[in-house]
Tab-separated table of C-alpha atoms in Angstrom:
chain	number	residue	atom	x	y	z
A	1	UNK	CA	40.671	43.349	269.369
A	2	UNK	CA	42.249	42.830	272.907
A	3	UNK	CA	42.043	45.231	275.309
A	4	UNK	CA	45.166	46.586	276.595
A	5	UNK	CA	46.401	48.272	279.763
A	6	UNK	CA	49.336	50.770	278.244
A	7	UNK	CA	50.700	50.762	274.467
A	8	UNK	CA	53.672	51.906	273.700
A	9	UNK	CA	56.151	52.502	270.805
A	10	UNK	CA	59.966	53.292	269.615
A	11	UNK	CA	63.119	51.781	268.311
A	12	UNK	CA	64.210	48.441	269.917
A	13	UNK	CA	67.551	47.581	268.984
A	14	UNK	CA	70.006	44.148	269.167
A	15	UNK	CA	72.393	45.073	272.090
A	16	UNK	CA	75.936	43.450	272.366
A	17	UNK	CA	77.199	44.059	275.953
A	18	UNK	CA	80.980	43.315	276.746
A	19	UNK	CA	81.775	39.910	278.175
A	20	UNK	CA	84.666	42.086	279.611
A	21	UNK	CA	86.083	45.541	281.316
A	22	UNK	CA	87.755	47.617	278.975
A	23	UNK	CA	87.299	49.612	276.069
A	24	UNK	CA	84.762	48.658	273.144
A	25	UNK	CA	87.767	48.263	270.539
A	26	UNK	CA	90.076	45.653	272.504
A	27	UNK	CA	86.595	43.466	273.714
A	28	UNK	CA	86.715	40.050	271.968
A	29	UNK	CA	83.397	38.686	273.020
A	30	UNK	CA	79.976	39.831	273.647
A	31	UNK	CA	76.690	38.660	275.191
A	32	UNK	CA	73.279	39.422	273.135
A	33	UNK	CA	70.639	41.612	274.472
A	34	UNK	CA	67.875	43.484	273.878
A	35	UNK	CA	67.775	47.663	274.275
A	36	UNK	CA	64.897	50.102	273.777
A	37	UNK	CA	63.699	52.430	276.317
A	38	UNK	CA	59.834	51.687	275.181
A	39	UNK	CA	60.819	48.397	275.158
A	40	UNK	CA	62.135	48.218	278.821
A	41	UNK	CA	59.212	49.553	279.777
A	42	UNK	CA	56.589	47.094	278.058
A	43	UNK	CA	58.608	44.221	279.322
A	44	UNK	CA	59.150	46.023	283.051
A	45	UNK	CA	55.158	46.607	282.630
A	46	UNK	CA	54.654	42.788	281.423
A	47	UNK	CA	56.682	41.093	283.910
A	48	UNK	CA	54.304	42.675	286.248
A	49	UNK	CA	51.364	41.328	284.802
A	50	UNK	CA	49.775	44.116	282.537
A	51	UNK	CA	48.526	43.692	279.074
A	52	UNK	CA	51.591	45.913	277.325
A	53	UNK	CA	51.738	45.916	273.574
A	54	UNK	CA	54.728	47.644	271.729
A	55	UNK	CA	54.653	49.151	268.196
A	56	UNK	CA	57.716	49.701	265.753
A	57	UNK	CA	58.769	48.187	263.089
A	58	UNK	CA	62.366	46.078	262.397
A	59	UNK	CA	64.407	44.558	259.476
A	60	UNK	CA	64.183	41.207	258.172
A	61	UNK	CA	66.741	40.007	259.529
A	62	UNK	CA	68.545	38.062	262.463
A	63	UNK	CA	68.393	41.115	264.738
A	64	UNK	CA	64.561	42.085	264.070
A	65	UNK	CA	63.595	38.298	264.175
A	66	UNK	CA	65.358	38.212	268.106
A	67	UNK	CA	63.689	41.743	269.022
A	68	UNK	CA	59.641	39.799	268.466
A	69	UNK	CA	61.125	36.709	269.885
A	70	UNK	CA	62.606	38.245	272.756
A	71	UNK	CA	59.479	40.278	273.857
A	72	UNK	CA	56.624	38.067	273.212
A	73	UNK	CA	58.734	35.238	275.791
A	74	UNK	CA	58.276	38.669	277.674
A	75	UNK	CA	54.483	38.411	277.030
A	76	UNK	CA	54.485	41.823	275.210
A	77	UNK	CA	52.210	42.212	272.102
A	78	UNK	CA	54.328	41.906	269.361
A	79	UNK	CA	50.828	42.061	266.749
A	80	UNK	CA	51.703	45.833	265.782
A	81	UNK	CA	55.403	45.299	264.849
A	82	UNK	CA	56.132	45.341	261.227
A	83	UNK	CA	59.325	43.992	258.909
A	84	UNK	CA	60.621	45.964	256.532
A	85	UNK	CA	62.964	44.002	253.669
A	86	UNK	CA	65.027	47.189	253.360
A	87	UNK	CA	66.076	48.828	256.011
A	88	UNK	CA	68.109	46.917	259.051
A	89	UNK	CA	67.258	46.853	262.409
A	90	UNK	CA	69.353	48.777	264.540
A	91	UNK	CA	72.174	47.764	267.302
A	92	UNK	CA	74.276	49.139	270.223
A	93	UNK	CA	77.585	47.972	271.541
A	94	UNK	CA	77.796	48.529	275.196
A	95	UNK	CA	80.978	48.121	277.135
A	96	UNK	CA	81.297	46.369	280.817
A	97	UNK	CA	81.851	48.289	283.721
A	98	UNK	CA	83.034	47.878	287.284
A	99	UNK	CA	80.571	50.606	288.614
A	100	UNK	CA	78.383	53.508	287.116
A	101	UNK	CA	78.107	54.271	283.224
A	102	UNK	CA	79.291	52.144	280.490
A	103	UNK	CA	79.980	53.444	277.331
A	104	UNK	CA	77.403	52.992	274.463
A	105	UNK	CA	78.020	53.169	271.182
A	106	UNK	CA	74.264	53.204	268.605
A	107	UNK	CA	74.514	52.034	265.128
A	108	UNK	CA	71.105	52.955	264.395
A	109	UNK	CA	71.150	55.526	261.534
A	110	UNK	CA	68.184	54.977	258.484
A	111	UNK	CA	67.140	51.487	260.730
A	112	UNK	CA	63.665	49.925	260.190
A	113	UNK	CA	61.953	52.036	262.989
A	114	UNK	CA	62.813	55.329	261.492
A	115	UNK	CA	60.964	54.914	258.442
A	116	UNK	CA	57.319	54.698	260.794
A	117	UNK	CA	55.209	57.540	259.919
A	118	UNK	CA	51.760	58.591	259.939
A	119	UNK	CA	50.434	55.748	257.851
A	120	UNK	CA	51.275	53.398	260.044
A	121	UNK	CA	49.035	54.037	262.860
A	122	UNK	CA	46.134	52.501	263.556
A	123	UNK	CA	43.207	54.389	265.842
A	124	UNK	CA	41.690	51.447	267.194
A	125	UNK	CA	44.538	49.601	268.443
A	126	UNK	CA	45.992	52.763	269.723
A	127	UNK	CA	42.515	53.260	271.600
A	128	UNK	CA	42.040	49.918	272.812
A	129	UNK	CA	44.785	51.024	275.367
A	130	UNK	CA	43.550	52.501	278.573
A	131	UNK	CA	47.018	54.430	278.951
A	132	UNK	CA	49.687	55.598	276.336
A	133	UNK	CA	53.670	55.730	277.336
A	134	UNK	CA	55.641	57.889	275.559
A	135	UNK	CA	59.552	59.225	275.391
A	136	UNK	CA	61.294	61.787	273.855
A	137	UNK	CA	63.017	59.446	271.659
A	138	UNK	CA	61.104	58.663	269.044
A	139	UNK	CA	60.311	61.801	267.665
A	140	UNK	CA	63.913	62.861	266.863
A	141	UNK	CA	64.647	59.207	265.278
A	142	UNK	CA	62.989	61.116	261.850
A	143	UNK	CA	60.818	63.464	260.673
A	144	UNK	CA	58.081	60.572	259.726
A	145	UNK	CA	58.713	59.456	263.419
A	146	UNK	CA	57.730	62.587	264.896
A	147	UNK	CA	54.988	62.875	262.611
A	148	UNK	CA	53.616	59.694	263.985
A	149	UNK	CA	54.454	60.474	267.325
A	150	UNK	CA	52.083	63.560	267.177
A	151	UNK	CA	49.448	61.657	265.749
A	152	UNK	CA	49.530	58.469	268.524
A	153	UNK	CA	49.388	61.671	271.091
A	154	UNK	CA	46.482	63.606	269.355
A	155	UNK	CA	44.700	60.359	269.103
A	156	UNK	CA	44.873	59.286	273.208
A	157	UNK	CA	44.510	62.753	274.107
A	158	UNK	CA	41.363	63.399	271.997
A	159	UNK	CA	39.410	60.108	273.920
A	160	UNK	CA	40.912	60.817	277.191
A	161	UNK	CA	43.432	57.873	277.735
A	162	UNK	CA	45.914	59.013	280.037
A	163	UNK	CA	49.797	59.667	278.482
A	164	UNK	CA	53.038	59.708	280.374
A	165	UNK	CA	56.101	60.961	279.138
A	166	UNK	CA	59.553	60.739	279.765
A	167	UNK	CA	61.692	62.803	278.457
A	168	UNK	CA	64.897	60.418	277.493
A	169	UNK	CA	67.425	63.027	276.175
A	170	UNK	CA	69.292	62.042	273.095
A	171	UNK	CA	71.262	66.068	272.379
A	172	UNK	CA	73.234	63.710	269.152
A	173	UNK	CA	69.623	62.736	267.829
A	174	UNK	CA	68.752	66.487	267.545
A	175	UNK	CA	69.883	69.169	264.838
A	176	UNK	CA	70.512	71.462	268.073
A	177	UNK	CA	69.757	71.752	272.000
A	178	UNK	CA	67.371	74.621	271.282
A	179	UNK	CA	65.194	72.454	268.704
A	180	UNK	CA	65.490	69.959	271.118
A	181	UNK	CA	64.311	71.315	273.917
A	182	UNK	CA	61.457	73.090	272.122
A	183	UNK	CA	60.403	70.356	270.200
A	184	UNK	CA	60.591	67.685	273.526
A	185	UNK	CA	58.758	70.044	275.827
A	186	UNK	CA	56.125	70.184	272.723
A	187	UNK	CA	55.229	66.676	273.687
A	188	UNK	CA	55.609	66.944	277.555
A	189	UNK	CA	53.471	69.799	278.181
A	190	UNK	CA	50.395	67.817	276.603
A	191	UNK	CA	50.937	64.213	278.664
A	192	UNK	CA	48.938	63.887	282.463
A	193	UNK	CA	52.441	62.870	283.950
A	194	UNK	CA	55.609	63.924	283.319
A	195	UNK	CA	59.348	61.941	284.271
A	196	UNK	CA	62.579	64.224	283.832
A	197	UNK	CA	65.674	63.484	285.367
A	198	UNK	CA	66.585	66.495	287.436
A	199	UNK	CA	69.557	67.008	284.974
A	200	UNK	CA	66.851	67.154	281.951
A	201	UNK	CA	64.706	69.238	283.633
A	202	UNK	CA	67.279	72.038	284.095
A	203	UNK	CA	67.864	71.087	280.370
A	204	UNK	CA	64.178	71.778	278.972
A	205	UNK	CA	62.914	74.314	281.897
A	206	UNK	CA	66.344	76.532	282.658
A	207	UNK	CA	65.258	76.202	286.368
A	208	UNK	CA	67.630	74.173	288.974
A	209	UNK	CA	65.442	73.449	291.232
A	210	UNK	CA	62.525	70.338	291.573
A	211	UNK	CA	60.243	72.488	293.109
A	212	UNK	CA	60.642	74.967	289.597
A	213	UNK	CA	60.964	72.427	287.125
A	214	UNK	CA	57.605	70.798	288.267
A	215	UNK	CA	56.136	74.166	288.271
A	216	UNK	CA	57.264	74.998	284.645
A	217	UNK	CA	54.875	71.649	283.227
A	218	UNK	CA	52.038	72.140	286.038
A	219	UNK	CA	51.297	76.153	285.050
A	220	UNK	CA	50.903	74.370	281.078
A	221	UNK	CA	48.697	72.034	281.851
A	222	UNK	CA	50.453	68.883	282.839
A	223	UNK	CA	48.377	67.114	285.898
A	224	UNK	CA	51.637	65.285	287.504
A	225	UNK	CA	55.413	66.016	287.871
A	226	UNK	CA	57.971	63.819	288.620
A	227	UNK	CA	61.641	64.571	288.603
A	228	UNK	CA	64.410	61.913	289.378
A	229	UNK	CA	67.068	62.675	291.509
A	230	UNK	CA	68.743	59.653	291.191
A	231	UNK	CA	69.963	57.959	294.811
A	232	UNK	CA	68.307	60.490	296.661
A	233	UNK	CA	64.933	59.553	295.463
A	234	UNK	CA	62.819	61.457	293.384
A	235	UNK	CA	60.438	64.622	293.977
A	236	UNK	CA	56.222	64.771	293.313
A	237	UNK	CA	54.283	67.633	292.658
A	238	UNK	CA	50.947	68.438	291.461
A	239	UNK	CA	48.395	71.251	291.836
A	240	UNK	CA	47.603	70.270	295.399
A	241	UNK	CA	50.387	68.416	296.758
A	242	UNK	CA	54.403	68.181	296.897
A	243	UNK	CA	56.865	66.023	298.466
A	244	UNK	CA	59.952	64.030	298.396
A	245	UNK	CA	60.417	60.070	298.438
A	246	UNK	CA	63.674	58.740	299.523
A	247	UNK	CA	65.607	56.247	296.958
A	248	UNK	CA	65.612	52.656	297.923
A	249	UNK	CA	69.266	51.324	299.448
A	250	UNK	CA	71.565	49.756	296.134
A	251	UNK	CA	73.954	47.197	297.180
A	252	UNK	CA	76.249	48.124	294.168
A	253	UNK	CA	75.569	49.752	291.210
A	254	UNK	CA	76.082	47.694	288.485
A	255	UNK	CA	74.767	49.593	285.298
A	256	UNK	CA	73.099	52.577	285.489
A	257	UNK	CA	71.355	52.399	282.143
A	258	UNK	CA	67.757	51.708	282.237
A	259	UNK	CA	67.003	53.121	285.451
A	260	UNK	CA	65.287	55.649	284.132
A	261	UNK	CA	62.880	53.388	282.368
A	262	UNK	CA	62.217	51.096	285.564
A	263	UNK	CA	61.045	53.760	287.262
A	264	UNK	CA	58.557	54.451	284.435
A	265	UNK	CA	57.689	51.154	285.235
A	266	UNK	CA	57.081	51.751	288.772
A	267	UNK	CA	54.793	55.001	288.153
A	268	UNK	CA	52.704	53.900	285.233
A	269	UNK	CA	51.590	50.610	287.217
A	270	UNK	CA	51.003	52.302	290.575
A	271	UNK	CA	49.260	54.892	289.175
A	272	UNK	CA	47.083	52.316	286.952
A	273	UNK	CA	46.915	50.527	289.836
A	274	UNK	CA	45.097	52.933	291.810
A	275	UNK	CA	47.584	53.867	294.298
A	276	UNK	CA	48.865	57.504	295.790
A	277	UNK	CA	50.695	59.427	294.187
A	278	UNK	CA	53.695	59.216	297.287
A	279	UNK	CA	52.993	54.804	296.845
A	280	UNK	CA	53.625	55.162	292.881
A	281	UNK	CA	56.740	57.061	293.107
A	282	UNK	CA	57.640	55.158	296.296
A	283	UNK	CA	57.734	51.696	293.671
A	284	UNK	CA	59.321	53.811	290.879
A	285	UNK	CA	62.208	54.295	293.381
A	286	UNK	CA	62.562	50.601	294.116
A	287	UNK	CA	62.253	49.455	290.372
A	288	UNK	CA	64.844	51.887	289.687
A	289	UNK	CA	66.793	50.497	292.818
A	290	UNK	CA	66.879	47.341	291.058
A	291	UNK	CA	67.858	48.250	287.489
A	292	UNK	CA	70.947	49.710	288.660
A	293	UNK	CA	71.819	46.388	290.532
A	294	UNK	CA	71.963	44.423	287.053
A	295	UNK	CA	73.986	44.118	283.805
A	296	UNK	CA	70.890	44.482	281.359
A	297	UNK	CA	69.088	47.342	280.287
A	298	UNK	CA	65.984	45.358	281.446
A	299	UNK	CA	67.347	42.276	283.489
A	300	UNK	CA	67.036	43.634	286.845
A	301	UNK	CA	62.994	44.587	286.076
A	302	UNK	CA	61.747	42.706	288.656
A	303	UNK	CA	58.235	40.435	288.888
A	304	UNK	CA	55.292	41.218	291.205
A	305	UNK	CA	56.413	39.162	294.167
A	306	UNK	CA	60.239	40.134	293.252
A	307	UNK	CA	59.466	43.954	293.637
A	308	UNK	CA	57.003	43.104	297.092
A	309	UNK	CA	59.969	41.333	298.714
A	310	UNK	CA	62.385	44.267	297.523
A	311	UNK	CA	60.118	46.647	298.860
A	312	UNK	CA	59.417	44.915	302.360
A	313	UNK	CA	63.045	44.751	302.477
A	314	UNK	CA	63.596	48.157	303.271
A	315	UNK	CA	60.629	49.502	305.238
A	316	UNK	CA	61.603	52.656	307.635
A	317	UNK	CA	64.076	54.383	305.220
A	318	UNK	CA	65.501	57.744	305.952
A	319	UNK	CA	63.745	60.771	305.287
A	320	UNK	CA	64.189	62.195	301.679
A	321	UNK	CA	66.826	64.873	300.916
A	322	UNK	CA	68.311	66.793	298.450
């Protein structure tokens, strides 16, 4: 069995993003795409030359047959993605927008990926990973889902593979924001590193600041914090160190969505890489930077020498504040 670098797994779904600006209802034409936030990530995490493989499952159909196609020309792993003759795979509509958040609409109710649960996973591929990514998606999907998601966790935990997790809030996914938060921070407070948007993290931890949202996840265990603060960079803490990075210059902010998951990107590989903690987040930041500058959830997820020349780019930038 190959050896991989990070594994990975979710709901990928067909995305059909607005040809033009305007409301979803009066659009006439669409472009395909693919969205996932797992899946951004093993194709941000491919394109950079790591062995990535993704596990779900999809329909038979046109939708689930584009979602394999679509990531192995990525170079993920597509060898732990199952079809299921029943259920569909699942789809998003995403309108076009000038600047800042389009409007998303899921269509992903009893889909293929839901129906994962404990049966499906398999140890050894699971441990052939040196490093497991996880979100807070998956486990409100279904209750098989989250069964499956505790099991993948127990399983890398129990050999000592490293786990990130971001925490991707979905409130509509959950039966309430209580549960939500309960049953998210369930997951968080066992991973080594942890991703919340600053917004989340005042979600799951009731604290407003970066300095006492980190603090909530280090005093239960977690190793590293991370919260997003969106332009202004994003904040580090751990047990012996804290500090802020400043976020990389945007020329225009195309579409916000997936920024979140490119900086995931950034993180994972710098910390697999070997690098500081103040480099990793420093490449988050500039991943992030350039999701934001394209269309696509994952388009703007640059290459190795893309995200270099990005990064050289803007040497010297101001100090971080927030």
């Amino acid at each position: 069995m190959k050896t991989l670098d990070v594994i990975t797994f979710g709901e990928a779904m067909g995305m059909f993003i607005a040809d033009e600006v305007g409301p979803l209802y009066k659009v006439k034409r669409f472009t395909r795409g693919l969205a996932g936030a797992e899946t951004n990530v093993a194709v941000g995490l491919a394109r950079l030359g790591y062995d990535v493989c993704w596990v779900s499952k999809v329909g038979e159909d046109a939708l689930g047959e584009y979602i394999k196609y679509a990531l192995q020309q990525e170079g993920v792993d597509i060898s732990y993605i199952g079809s299921d003759p029943n259920p569909p795979t699942g789809f998003q509509m995403k309108s076009k927008v000038l600047a800042g958040d389009p409007q998303v609409q899921y269509f992903r109710k009893h889909s293929a990926a839901s129906t994962i649960g404990v049966d499906y996973l398999l140890p050894e591929r699971f441990l052939s990973a040196a490093h497991l990514h996880m979100t807070g998606i998956p486990p409100a999907l279904s209750s098989s889902m989250y069964g499956f998601a505790e099991k993948a966790l127990s399983v890398m935990k129990s050999a000592n593979r490293t786990v990130s997790f971001d925490p991707n809030l979905r409130p509509k996914l959950w039966s309430s924001q209580d549960r939500m938060v309960r049953e998210i921070n369930k997951f968080a407070v066992q991973a080594d590193w942890v991703l919340p948007g600053i917004s989340e993290g005042k979600i799951l931890t009731g604290y407003d600041s970066p300095e006492d949202i980190a603090a909530f996840y280090l005093e239960q265990g977690v190793k590293v914090v991370v919260v997003k603060l969106g332009a202004e960079g994003a904040y580090y803490r751990t047990a012996e160190i804290e500090g802020c990075i400043p976020g990389f210059k945007v020329a225009k902010v195309v579409d916000t969505v997936g920024a979140g998951d490119g900086f995931a990107v950034g993180f994972v590989s710098g910390m697999l890489d070997g690098l500081t903690i103040e480099e990793a987040v420093t490449r988050a930041n500039a991943i992030g930077a350039l999701a934001v500058m394209s269309p696509g959830d994952s388009d703007g997820l640059p290459s190795k020498a893309q995200l270099e020349a990005f990064m050289d780019e803007q040497k010297g930038m101001e100090p971080c504040s927030y």
